[in-house]
Amino acid sequence: MLPEDKRMAEGLQITEELTIPKLFEQKAMLYGEGRVAMREKEYGIWRPITWTGYLERVKHIALALVSLGLKKGDKVAMIGDNRPEGLMAEMAALCAGGVGVWLFQDCLIDEVRYIIDHSDTRFLFGEGQEEVDKALSIIDECPKLEKIIWDDPKGMRDYDDPNLISLKNLEAMGREVDKREPKLFSNLIQQGTGKDVALLFYTSGTTSLPKGALLSHNNMLTMGKHLMAVDPCAPTDDYVSYLPFAWIGEQMMSISCGLQVGYTLNFPEGPDTAQENIREIGPHVMFAPPRMYEQMTRTVQ
């Protein structure tokens, strides 16, 4: 770890004014094009995204959401595999003053319906056709749900629902807003405080209906700082993000620790290739429940 990076990692002050978006903007401005924020393996090739690229896409998504009517405290849900676009959607929601709500990739339709309705979600980001089908099947029963944003075009050619919008078109909308109001994005970020709710997590629902837990920006950042106090990470580290974002542990590593340290997030090509991709990256940092490590041991043995 470089001396200045070490000071940044150790010296971050978690104040009442600090939020995840403010820290995100600081890191993006600091590292710019000179450091890779994340990589995703696509069609056999690791594709890098710099901090500048990360910031620009988040900015355009956030501004588009605001232009569609997103207000402070509104819920924005995400469902899909671990991909840069999912994390960008979450960060954009936070930057716009919204609250992120992640659903597990394999949620059944009844579970999707319950969480979307219970959380009063207004905007839902789905990875592709499977997630879009689930959302369309429950939209009439979730009166607050207004827009479904999809990313992967596979199988989406014949879909023509007014509630649907592609991520590509959403970002184009955000670029137009940015041209008209170039200072709006930074102004939105500065309005937040550490006490604001950042993420809404739902329990597994094994004993009854899932319960929502509200976590503030201060809570998330403090959790990451305390973890790194006992297990330090370096900005030059690589981390592989393969566990569901709906799990607090993955959020702690990708968001809470990732932004404070600035290490590189790596996204596998798919759930089935995660272990092979982990081997390719050779990450300095890994995080998982004991069950995952036990499974890896069994596989090797």
Short mmCIF file of C-alpha atoms in Angstrom, two decimals:
data_model
loop_
_atom_site.label_atom_id
_atom_site.label_comp_id
_atom_site.label_asym_id
_atom_site.label_seq_id
_atom_site.Cartn_x
_atom_site.Cartn_y
_atom_site.Cartn_z
CA MET A 1 0.00 0.00 0.00
CA LEU A 2 1.32 3.45 -0.89
CA PRO A 3 1.80 5.72 2.16
CA GLU A 4 -0.81 8.24 0.98
CA ASP A 5 -3.32 5.48 0.24
CA LYS A 6 -2.73 3.98 3.67
CA ARG A 7 -3.45 7.33 5.30
CA MET A 8 -6.67 7.66 3.31
CA ALA A 9 -7.83 4.19 4.31
CA GLU A 10 -7.04 4.71 7.99
CA GLY A 11 -7.92 8.39 8.32
CA LEU A 12 -11.45 8.53 6.88
CA GLN A 13 -13.68 10.39 9.28
CA ILE A 14 -17.25 9.08 9.38
CA THR A 15 -19.08 12.35 10.06
CA GLU A 16 -22.81 13.10 10.12
CA GLU A 17 -22.44 14.80 6.73
CA LEU A 18 -20.59 11.98 4.96
CA THR A 19 -22.66 9.78 2.68
CA ILE A 20 -21.92 6.95 0.27
CA PRO A 21 -22.48 9.21 -2.79
CA LYS A 22 -20.18 11.91 -1.41
CA LEU A 23 -17.44 9.36 -0.84
CA PHE A 24 -18.08 7.87 -4.28
CA GLU A 25 -17.70 11.26 -5.97
CA GLN A 26 -14.51 11.98 -4.00
CA LYS A 27 -12.91 8.68 -5.02
CA ALA A 28 -13.96 9.05 -8.66
CA MET A 29 -12.50 12.57 -8.86
CA LEU A 30 -9.32 11.43 -7.14
CA TYR A 31 -8.62 8.35 -9.29
CA GLY A 32 -10.21 9.42 -12.59
CA GLU A 33 -8.97 7.56 -15.66
CA GLY A 34 -5.81 6.46 -13.87
CA ARG A 35 -7.27 3.54 -11.94
CA VAL A 36 -9.70 0.73 -12.73
CA ALA A 37 -12.81 0.80 -10.54
CA MET A 38 -14.27 -2.49 -11.76
CA ARG A 39 -13.92 -5.23 -14.35
CA GLU A 40 -16.46 -7.61 -15.83
CA LYS A 41 -15.70 -10.73 -17.81
CA GLU A 42 -17.77 -10.66 -20.99
CA TYR A 43 -17.44 -13.11 -23.88
CA GLY A 44 -14.19 -14.39 -22.38
CA ILE A 45 -12.56 -10.96 -22.03
CA TRP A 46 -12.06 -8.93 -18.85
CA ARG A 47 -13.39 -5.45 -19.64
CA PRO A 48 -12.18 -2.62 -17.36
CA ILE A 49 -14.21 0.39 -16.24
CA THR A 50 -12.26 3.35 -14.86
CA TRP A 51 -13.46 5.52 -12.00
CA THR A 52 -14.31 8.23 -14.52
CA GLY A 53 -16.40 5.80 -16.55
CA TYR A 54 -18.10 4.58 -13.38
CA LEU A 55 -18.93 8.15 -12.31
CA GLU A 56 -20.27 9.19 -15.73
CA ARG A 57 -22.66 6.24 -16.04
CA VAL A 58 -23.92 6.66 -12.48
CA LYS A 59 -24.46 10.37 -13.12
CA HIS A 60 -26.55 9.77 -16.23
CA ILE A 61 -28.68 7.06 -14.60
CA ALA A 62 -29.27 9.26 -11.53
CA LEU A 63 -30.25 12.31 -13.57
CA ALA A 64 -32.63 10.22 -15.69
CA LEU A 65 -34.32 8.86 -12.56
CA VAL A 66 -34.77 12.39 -11.26
CA SER A 67 -36.25 13.48 -14.60
CA LEU A 68 -38.71 10.56 -14.33
CA GLY A 69 -39.86 11.88 -10.97
CA LEU A 70 -37.64 10.22 -8.34
CA LYS A 71 -37.85 12.09 -5.03
CA LYS A 72 -35.74 11.83 -1.90
CA GLY A 73 -36.57 8.66 0.00
CA ASP A 74 -38.18 6.88 -2.96
CA LYS A 75 -37.33 3.20 -3.30
CA VAL A 76 -35.40 1.83 -6.28
CA ALA A 77 -35.20 -1.97 -6.54
CA MET A 78 -32.60 -4.09 -8.35
CA ILE A 79 -32.72 -7.76 -9.31
CA GLY A 80 -30.15 -9.72 -11.29
CA ASP A 81 -26.68 -11.24 -11.16
CA ASN A 82 -23.61 -9.38 -9.92
CA ARG A 83 -22.81 -6.98 -12.74
CA PRO A 84 -21.45 -3.42 -12.97
CA GLU A 85 -24.84 -2.17 -14.18
CA GLY A 86 -26.55 -3.41 -11.01
CA LEU A 87 -24.09 -1.59 -8.78
CA MET A 88 -24.34 1.52 -10.98
CA ALA A 89 -28.13 1.48 -10.64
CA GLU A 90 -27.82 1.24 -6.87
CA MET A 91 -25.26 4.04 -6.67
CA ALA A 92 -27.36 6.21 -8.99
CA ALA A 93 -30.40 5.72 -6.76
CA LEU A 94 -28.39 6.79 -3.70
CA CYS A 95 -26.90 9.79 -5.51
CA ALA A 96 -30.41 10.94 -6.46
CA GLY A 97 -31.54 10.68 -2.83
CA GLY A 98 -33.34 7.37 -3.21
CA VAL A 99 -33.14 4.16 -1.20
CA GLY A 100 -31.77 0.95 -2.74
CA VAL A 101 -33.68 -2.34 -2.40
CA TRP A 102 -32.00 -5.52 -3.68
CA LEU A 103 -33.84 -8.76 -4.41
CA PHE A 104 -32.17 -12.15 -4.67
CA GLN A 105 -31.72 -13.34 -8.27
CA ASP A 106 -33.81 -16.47 -7.73
CA CYS A 107 -36.77 -14.80 -5.97
CA LEU A 108 -40.09 -16.35 -6.92
CA ILE A 109 -42.84 -14.14 -8.31
CA ASP A 110 -44.70 -14.08 -4.98
CA GLU A 111 -41.54 -12.90 -3.22
CA VAL A 112 -40.92 -10.22 -5.84
CA ARG A 113 -44.52 -9.04 -5.52
CA TYR A 114 -44.36 -8.86 -1.73
CA ILE A 115 -41.06 -6.94 -1.54
CA ILE A 116 -41.87 -4.50 -4.36
CA ASP A 117 -45.30 -3.74 -2.87
CA HIS A 118 -44.20 -3.69 0.78
CA SER A 119 -41.26 -1.35 0.06
CA ASP A 120 -43.33 1.02 -2.14
CA THR A 121 -40.76 0.65 -4.92
CA ARG A 122 -41.22 3.14 -7.78
CA PHE A 123 -38.43 2.02 -10.12
CA LEU A 124 -37.17 -1.51 -10.74
CA PHE A 125 -33.92 -2.40 -12.51
CA GLY A 126 -33.98 -5.91 -13.96
CA GLU A 127 -31.05 -7.51 -15.74
CA GLY A 128 -32.90 -9.10 -18.65
CA GLN A 129 -35.93 -10.97 -19.92
CA GLU A 130 -36.40 -13.23 -16.89
CA GLU A 131 -36.44 -10.31 -14.46
CA VAL A 132 -38.66 -8.23 -16.78
CA ASP A 133 -41.20 -11.07 -17.01
CA LYS A 134 -41.38 -11.27 -13.21
CA ALA A 135 -41.85 -7.51 -12.94
CA LEU A 136 -44.53 -7.31 -15.64
CA SER A 137 -46.47 -10.14 -14.02
CA ILE A 138 -46.80 -8.24 -10.73
CA ILE A 139 -46.93 -4.59 -11.82
CA ASP A 140 -50.75 -4.44 -11.68
CA GLU A 141 -50.62 -5.56 -8.04
CA CYS A 142 -47.94 -3.03 -7.09
CA PRO A 143 -49.55 0.39 -7.56
CA LYS A 144 -46.41 2.37 -6.68
CA LEU A 145 -44.25 0.64 -9.34
CA GLU A 146 -43.93 3.00 -12.32
CA LYS A 147 -40.98 1.95 -14.48
CA ILE A 148 -39.06 -1.25 -15.21
CA ILE A 149 -35.55 -0.69 -16.56
CA TRP A 150 -33.81 -3.55 -18.37
CA ASP A 151 -30.21 -3.95 -19.52
CA ASP A 152 -29.61 -7.23 -21.39
CA PRO A 153 -31.37 -7.06 -24.82
CA LYS A 154 -31.46 -10.83 -25.33
CA GLY A 155 -35.08 -11.87 -25.84
CA MET A 156 -36.41 -8.32 -25.46
CA ARG A 157 -37.03 -7.48 -29.14
CA ASP A 158 -40.82 -7.97 -29.13
CA TYR A 159 -41.48 -6.31 -25.77
CA ASP A 160 -43.47 -3.09 -26.20
CA ASP A 161 -44.87 -2.14 -22.81
CA PRO A 162 -45.11 1.56 -21.83
CA ASN A 163 -43.73 0.72 -18.39
CA LEU A 164 -40.47 -0.60 -19.88
CA ILE A 165 -37.36 1.39 -20.71
CA SER A 166 -33.89 0.12 -21.60
CA LEU A 167 -30.88 1.16 -19.57
CA LYS A 168 -29.32 2.46 -22.80
CA ASN A 169 -32.23 4.83 -23.38
CA LEU A 170 -32.30 5.79 -19.71
CA GLU A 171 -28.65 6.83 -19.85
CA ALA A 172 -29.28 8.80 -23.06
CA MET A 173 -32.04 10.65 -21.20
CA GLY A 174 -29.61 11.39 -18.37
CA ARG A 175 -27.00 12.78 -20.77
CA GLU A 176 -29.55 15.27 -22.07
CA VAL A 177 -30.38 16.37 -18.52
CA ASP A 178 -26.66 16.77 -17.78
CA LYS A 179 -26.24 19.06 -20.80
CA ARG A 180 -29.08 21.29 -19.60
CA GLU A 181 -28.11 21.27 -15.91
CA PRO A 182 -24.40 20.39 -15.55
CA LYS A 183 -24.33 21.09 -11.80
CA LEU A 184 -27.47 19.17 -10.88
CA PHE A 185 -25.74 15.85 -10.13
CA SER A 186 -23.23 17.31 -7.66
CA ASN A 187 -25.97 19.40 -6.05
CA LEU A 188 -28.06 16.27 -5.50
CA ILE A 189 -25.13 14.49 -3.86
CA GLN A 190 -24.46 17.41 -1.50
CA GLN A 191 -28.04 17.38 -0.19
CA GLY A 192 -27.65 14.03 1.59
CA THR A 193 -26.57 13.40 5.19
CA GLY A 194 -25.17 10.36 6.98
CA LYS A 195 -28.46 9.83 8.82
CA ASP A 196 -30.41 9.31 5.60
CA VAL A 197 -31.52 5.76 4.80
CA ALA A 198 -29.26 4.23 2.14
CA LEU A 199 -30.42 0.64 1.73
CA LEU A 200 -33.43 -1.46 2.64
CA PHE A 201 -32.61 -5.13 3.26
CA TYR A 202 -35.21 -7.87 3.57
CA THR A 203 -34.86 -10.94 5.75
CA SER A 204 -35.16 -14.40 4.22
CA GLY A 205 -38.72 -14.87 5.44
CA THR A 206 -38.11 -18.37 6.82
CA THR A 207 -40.27 -17.82 9.91
CA SER A 208 -42.86 -15.41 8.49
CA LEU A 209 -43.11 -12.75 5.81
CA PRO A 210 -39.76 -11.01 5.12
CA LYS A 211 -39.05 -7.99 7.30
CA GLY A 212 -37.31 -4.86 6.02
CA ALA A 213 -34.25 -3.45 7.80
CA LEU A 214 -33.30 0.18 7.14
CA LEU A 215 -29.59 0.99 7.09
CA SER A 216 -28.26 4.55 6.96
CA HIS A 217 -25.20 5.81 5.10
CA ASN A 218 -23.46 6.26 8.45
CA ASN A 219 -24.26 2.68 9.43
CA MET A 220 -22.90 1.24 6.18
CA LEU A 221 -19.68 3.26 6.20
CA THR A 222 -18.99 2.65 9.90
CA MET A 223 -19.45 -1.09 9.42
CA GLY A 224 -16.84 -1.11 6.64
CA LYS A 225 -14.39 1.00 8.62
CA HIS A 226 -14.61 -1.31 11.66
CA LEU A 227 -14.05 -4.39 9.49
CA MET A 228 -10.92 -2.91 7.93
CA ALA A 229 -9.62 -1.88 11.34
CA VAL A 230 -9.10 -5.58 12.08
CA ASP A 231 -8.55 -6.80 8.52
CA PRO A 232 -6.99 -3.99 6.43
CA CYS A 233 -7.35 -3.78 2.64
CA ALA A 234 -5.23 -1.84 0.14
CA PRO A 235 -6.30 0.31 -2.84
CA THR A 236 -4.24 -1.96 -5.09
CA ASP A 237 -6.20 -5.06 -4.00
CA ASP A 238 -8.56 -7.00 -6.27
CA TYR A 239 -11.91 -8.18 -4.95
CA VAL A 240 -14.27 -10.59 -6.73
CA SER A 241 -17.96 -9.75 -6.29
CA TYR A 242 -19.95 -12.95 -6.72
CA LEU A 243 -22.26 -13.18 -3.70
CA PRO A 244 -25.75 -11.63 -3.96
CA PHE A 245 -26.02 -7.88 -3.47
CA ALA A 246 -29.21 -8.55 -1.52
CA TRP A 247 -26.91 -9.92 1.23
CA ILE A 248 -25.46 -7.34 3.63
CA GLY A 249 -22.03 -8.99 3.53
CA GLU A 250 -21.60 -8.30 -0.20
CA GLN A 251 -22.77 -4.72 0.24
CA MET A 252 -20.24 -4.24 3.03
CA MET A 253 -17.38 -5.41 0.81
CA SER A 254 -18.38 -3.85 -2.52
CA ILE A 255 -19.73 -0.55 -1.20
CA SER A 256 -18.68 0.11 2.40
CA CYS A 257 -15.09 -1.13 2.12
CA GLY A 258 -14.73 -0.75 -1.65
CA LEU A 259 -15.36 3.00 -1.60
CA GLN A 260 -13.29 3.70 1.49
CA VAL A 261 -10.24 1.91 0.15
CA GLY A 262 -10.80 2.16 -3.59
CA TYR A 263 -9.87 -1.39 -4.54
CA THR A 264 -10.96 -2.93 -7.85
CA LEU A 265 -14.22 -4.89 -8.02
CA ASN A 266 -14.24 -7.86 -10.40
CA PHE A 267 -17.49 -9.38 -11.68
CA PRO A 268 -17.55 -13.00 -12.97
CA GLU A 269 -18.98 -13.78 -16.39
CA GLY A 270 -21.82 -15.65 -14.70
CA PRO A 271 -22.69 -17.59 -11.53
CA ASP A 272 -21.52 -20.85 -13.12
CA THR A 273 -18.06 -19.46 -13.92
CA ALA A 274 -17.47 -17.69 -10.60
CA GLN A 275 -14.88 -20.13 -9.23
CA GLU A 276 -12.96 -20.24 -12.51
CA ASN A 277 -12.99 -16.44 -12.71
CA ILE A 278 -11.81 -16.16 -9.10
CA ARG A 279 -8.83 -18.31 -10.03
CA GLU A 280 -8.05 -16.05 -13.01
CA ILE A 281 -8.15 -12.85 -10.95
CA GLY A 282 -6.30 -14.24 -7.93
CA PRO A 283 -8.03 -11.78 -5.57
CA HIS A 284 -6.24 -10.34 -2.56
CA VAL A 285 -9.55 -10.11 -0.69
CA MET A 286 -12.41 -12.60 -0.42
CA PHE A 287 -15.48 -12.61 1.76
CA ALA A 288 -18.09 -15.32 2.17
CA PRO A 289 -20.05 -17.25 4.80
CA PRO A 290 -18.46 -20.51 6.03
CA ARG A 291 -20.80 -22.55 3.81
CA MET A 292 -19.12 -21.16 0.67
CA TYR A 293 -15.61 -22.05 1.83
CA GLU A 294 -16.74 -25.51 2.89
CA GLN A 295 -18.18 -26.06 -0.60
CA MET A 296 -14.91 -24.93 -2.21
CA THR A 297 -13.01 -27.38 -0.01
CA ARG A 298 -15.32 -30.23 -0.96
CA THR A 299 -14.95 -29.37 -4.65
CA VAL A 300 -11.14 -29.39 -4.45
CA GLN A 301 -11.04 -32.61 -2.44
#
